[in-house]
PDB file of C-alpha atoms in Angstrom:
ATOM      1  CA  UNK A   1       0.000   0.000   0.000  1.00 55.00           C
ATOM      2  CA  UNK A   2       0.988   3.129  -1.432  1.00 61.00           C
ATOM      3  CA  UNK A   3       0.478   6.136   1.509  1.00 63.00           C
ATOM      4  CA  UNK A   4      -0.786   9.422  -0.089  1.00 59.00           C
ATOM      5  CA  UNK A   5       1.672  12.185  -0.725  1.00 61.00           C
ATOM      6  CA  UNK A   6       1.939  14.698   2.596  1.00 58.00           C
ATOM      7  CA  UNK A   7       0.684  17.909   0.742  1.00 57.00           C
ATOM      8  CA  UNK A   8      -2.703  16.213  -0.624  1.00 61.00           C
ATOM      9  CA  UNK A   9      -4.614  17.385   2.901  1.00 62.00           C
ATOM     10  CA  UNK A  10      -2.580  20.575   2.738  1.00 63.00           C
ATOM     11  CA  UNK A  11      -4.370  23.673   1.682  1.00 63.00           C
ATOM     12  CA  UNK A  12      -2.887  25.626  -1.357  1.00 65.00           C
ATOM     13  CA  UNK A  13      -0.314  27.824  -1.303  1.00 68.00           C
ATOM     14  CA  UNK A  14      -1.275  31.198   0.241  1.00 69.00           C
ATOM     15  CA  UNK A  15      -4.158  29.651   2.029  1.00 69.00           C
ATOM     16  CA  UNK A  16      -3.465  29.614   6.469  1.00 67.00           C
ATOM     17  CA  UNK A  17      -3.564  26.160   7.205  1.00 63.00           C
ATOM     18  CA  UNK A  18      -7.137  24.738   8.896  1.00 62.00           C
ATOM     19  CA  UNK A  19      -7.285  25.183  12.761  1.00 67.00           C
ATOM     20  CA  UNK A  20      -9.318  22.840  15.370  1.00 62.00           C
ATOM     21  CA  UNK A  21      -9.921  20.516  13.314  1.00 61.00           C
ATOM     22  CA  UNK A  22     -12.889  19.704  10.888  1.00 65.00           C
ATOM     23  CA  UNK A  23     -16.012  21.819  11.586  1.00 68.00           C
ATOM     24  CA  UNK A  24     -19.242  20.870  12.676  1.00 68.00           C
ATOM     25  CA  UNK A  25     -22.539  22.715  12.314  1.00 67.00           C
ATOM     26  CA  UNK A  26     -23.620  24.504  14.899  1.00 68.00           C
ATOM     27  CA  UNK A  27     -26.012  22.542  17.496  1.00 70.00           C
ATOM     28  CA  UNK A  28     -29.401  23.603  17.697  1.00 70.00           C
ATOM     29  CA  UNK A  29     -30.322  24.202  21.407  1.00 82.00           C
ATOM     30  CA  UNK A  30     -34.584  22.305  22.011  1.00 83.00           C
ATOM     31  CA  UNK A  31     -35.872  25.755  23.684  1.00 88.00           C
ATOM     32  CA  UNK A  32     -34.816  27.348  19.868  1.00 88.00           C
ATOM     33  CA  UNK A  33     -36.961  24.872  18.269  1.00 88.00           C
ATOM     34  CA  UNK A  34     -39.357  25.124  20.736  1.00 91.00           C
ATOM     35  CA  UNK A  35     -39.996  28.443  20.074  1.00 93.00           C
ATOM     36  CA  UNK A  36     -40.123  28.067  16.617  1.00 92.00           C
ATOM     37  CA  UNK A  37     -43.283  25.250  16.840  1.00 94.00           C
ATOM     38  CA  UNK A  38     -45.196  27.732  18.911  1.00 95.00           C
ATOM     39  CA  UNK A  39     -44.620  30.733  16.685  1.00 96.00           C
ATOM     40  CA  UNK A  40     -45.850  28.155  14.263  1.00 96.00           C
ATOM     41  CA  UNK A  41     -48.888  26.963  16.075  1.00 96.00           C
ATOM     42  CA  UNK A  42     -49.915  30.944  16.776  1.00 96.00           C
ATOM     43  CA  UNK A  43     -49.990  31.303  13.237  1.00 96.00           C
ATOM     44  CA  UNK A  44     -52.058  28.593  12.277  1.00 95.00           C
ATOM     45  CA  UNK A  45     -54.113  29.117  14.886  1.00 95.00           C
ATOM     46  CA  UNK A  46     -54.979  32.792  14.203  1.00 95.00           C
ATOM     47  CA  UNK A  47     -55.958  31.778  10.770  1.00 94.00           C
ATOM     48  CA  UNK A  48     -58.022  28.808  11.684  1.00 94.00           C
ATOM     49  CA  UNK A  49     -59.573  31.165  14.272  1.00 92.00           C
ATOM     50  CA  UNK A  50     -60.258  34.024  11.929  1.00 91.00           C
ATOM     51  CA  UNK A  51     -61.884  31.527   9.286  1.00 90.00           C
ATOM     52  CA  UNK A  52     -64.136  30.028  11.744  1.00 89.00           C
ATOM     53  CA  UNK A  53     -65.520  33.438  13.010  1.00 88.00           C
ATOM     54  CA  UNK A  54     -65.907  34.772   9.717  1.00 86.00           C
ATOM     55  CA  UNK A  55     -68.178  31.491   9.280  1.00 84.00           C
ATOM     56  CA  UNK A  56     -70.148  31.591  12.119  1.00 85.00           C
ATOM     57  CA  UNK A  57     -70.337  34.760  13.567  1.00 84.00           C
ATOM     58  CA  UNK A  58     -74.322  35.690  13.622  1.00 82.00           C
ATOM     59  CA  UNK A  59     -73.075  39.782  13.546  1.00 80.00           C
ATOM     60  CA  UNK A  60     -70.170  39.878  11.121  1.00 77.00           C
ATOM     61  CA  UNK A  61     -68.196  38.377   8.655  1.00 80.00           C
ATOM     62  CA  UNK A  62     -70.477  35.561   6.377  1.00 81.00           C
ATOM     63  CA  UNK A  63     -73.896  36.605   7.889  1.00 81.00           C
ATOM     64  CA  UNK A  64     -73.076  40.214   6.927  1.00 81.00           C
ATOM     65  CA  UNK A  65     -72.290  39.668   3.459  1.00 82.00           C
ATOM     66  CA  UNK A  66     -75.320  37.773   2.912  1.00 83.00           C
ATOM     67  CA  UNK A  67     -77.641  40.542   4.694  1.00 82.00           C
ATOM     68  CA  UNK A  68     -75.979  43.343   2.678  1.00 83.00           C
ATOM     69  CA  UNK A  69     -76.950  41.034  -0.424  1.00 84.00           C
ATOM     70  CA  UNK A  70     -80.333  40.286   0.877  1.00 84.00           C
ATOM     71  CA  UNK A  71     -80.402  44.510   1.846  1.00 81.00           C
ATOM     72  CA  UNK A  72     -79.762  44.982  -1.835  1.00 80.00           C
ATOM     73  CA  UNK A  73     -82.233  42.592  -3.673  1.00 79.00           C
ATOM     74  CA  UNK A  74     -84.937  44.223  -1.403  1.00 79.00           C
ATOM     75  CA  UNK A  75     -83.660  47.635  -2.340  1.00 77.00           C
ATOM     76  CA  UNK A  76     -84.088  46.889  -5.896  1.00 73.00           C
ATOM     77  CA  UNK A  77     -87.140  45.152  -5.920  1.00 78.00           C
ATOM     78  CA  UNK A  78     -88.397  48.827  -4.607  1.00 83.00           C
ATOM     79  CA  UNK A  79     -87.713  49.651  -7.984  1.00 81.00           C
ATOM     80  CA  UNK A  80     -89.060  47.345 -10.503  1.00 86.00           C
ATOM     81  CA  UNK A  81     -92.731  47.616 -10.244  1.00 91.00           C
ATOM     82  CA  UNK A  82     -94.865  44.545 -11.491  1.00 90.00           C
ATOM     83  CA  UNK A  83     -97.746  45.456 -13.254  1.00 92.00           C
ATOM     84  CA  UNK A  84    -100.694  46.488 -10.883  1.00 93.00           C
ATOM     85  CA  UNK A  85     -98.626  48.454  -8.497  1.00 93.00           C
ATOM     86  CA  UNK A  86     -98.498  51.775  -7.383  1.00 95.00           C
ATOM     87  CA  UNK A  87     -95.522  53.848  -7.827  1.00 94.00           C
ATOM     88  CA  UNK A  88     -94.074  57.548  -6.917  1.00 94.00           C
ATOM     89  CA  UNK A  89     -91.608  58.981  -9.202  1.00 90.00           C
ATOM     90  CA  UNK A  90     -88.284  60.745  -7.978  1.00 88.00           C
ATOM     91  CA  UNK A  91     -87.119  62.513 -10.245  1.00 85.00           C
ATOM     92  CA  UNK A  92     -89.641  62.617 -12.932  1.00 76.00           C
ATOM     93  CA  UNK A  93     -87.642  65.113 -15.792  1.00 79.00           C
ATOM     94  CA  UNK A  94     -84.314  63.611 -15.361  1.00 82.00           C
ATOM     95  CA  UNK A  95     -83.003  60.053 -14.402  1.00 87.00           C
ATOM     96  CA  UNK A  96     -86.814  59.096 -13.347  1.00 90.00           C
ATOM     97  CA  UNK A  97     -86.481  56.278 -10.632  1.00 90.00           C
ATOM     98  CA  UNK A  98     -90.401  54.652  -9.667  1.00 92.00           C
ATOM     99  CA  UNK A  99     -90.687  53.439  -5.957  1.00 92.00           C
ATOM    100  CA  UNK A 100     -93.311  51.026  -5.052  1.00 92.00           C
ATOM    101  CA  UNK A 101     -95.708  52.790  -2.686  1.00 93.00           C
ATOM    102  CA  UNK A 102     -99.067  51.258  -0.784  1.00 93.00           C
ATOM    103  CA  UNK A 103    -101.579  52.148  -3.230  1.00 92.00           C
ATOM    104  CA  UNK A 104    -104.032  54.196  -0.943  1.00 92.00           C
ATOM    105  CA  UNK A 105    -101.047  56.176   0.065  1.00 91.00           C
ATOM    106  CA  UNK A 106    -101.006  59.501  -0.872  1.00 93.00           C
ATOM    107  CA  UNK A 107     -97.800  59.106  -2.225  1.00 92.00           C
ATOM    108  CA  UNK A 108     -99.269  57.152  -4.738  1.00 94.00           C
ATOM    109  CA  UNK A 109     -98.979  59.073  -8.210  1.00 94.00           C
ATOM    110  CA  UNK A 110     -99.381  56.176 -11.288  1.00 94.00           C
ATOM    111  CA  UNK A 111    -100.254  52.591 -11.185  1.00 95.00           C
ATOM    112  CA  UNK A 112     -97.791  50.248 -13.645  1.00 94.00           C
ATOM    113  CA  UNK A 113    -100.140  48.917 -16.465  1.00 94.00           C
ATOM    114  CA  UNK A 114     -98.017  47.387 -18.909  1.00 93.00           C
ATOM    115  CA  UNK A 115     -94.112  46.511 -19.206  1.00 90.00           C
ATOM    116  CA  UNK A 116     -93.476  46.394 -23.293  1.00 90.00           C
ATOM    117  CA  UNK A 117     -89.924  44.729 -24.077  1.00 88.00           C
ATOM    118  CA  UNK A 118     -88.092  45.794 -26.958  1.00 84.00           C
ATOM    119  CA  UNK A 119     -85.416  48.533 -27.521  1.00 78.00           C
ATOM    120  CA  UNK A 120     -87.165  52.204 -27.446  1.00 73.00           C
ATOM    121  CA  UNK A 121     -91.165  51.258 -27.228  1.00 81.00           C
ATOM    122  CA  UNK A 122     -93.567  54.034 -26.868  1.00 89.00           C
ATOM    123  CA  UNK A 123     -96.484  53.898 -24.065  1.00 90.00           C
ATOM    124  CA  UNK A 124     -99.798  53.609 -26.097  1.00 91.00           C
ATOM    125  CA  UNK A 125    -102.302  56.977 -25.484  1.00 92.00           C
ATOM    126  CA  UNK A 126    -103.892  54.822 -22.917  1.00 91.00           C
ATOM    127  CA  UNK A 127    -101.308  55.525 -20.458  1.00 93.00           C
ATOM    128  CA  UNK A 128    -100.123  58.956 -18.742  1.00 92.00           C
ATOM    129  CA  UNK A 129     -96.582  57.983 -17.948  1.00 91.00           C
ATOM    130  CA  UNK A 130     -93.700  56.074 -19.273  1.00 91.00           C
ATOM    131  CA  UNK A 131     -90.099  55.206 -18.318  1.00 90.00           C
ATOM    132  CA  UNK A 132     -88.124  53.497 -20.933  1.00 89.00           C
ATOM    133  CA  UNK A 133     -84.799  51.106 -19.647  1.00 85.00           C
ATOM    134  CA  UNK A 134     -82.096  50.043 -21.920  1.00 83.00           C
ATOM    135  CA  UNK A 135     -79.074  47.476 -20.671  1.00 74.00           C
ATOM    136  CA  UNK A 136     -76.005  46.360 -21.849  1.00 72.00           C
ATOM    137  CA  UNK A 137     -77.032  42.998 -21.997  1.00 74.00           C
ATOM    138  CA  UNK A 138     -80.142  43.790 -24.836  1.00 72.00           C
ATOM    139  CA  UNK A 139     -82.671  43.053 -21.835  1.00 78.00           C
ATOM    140  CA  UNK A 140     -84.621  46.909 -22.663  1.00 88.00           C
ATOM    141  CA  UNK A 141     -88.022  47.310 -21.848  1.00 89.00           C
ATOM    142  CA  UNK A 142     -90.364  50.117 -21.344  1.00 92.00           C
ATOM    143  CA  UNK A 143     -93.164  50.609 -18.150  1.00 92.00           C
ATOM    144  CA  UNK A 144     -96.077  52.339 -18.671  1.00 94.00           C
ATOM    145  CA  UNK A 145     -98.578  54.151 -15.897  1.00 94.00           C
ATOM    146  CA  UNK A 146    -101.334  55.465 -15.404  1.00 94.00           C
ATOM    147  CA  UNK A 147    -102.409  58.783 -13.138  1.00 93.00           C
ATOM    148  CA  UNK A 148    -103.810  57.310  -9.842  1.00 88.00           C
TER     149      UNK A 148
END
């Protein structure tokens, strides 16, 4: 057996030579790692916290996203008269907006008679009052009242 020549574990030239021996990573103390599982856990926990409340909270989160929505369809269901109800109109002579009203109210000013579809249909002479809607989506249509 043939023993390796003396400068092969040498460093090059220029280089200090290695002190103490090999080197060994640095020992990680349990209270480190500890610490690191709880900050972990807190985390986790938070967000399975936060997700639970948002989904069962009776005042916030889920349950007031769906009673804004409800809120809304309500709101707009002010606005789209069926035929047979009684409507006031806010501003009649520019962006004219009906609100269903209790027909013996005295707010009551027209009663919806007929709902024509079709882009740009006129209200017959029959009726007093007419409010023509146009959408994006071709759905236009025009309502038609009468004076209560």
């Amino acid at each position: 057996m043939s023993m390796p020549p003396p400068y092969q574990n040498q460093p090059p030239h220029g280089y200090p030579p290695p002190q103490g021996g090999p080197r060994q990573p640095p020992q990680r103390s349990a209270i480190r790692g500890l610490i690191t599982a709880v900050i972990v856990l807190a985390i986790f926990g938070g967000g399975a916290w936060y997700v639970w409340k948002y989904n069962t909270d009776p005042n916030g989160g889920k349950a007031k996203k769906e009673a804004a929505r409800v809120a809304q369809v309500e709101e707009n269901k002010k606005h789209d008269p069926q035929i047979g109800d009684c409507v006031k109109v806010q501003d009649p002579k520019g962006k004219p907006l009906p609100v269903i009203v209790d027909c013996g109210s005295p707010e009551a000013e027209y009663k919806t008679g007929e709902r024509l579809y079709g882009p740009a249909k006129e209200c017959s002479s029959n009726f007093d009052y007419g409010i023509q809607y146009s959408s994006r989506r071709g759905a236009d249509y025009t309502l038609c009242f009468t004076k209560v």
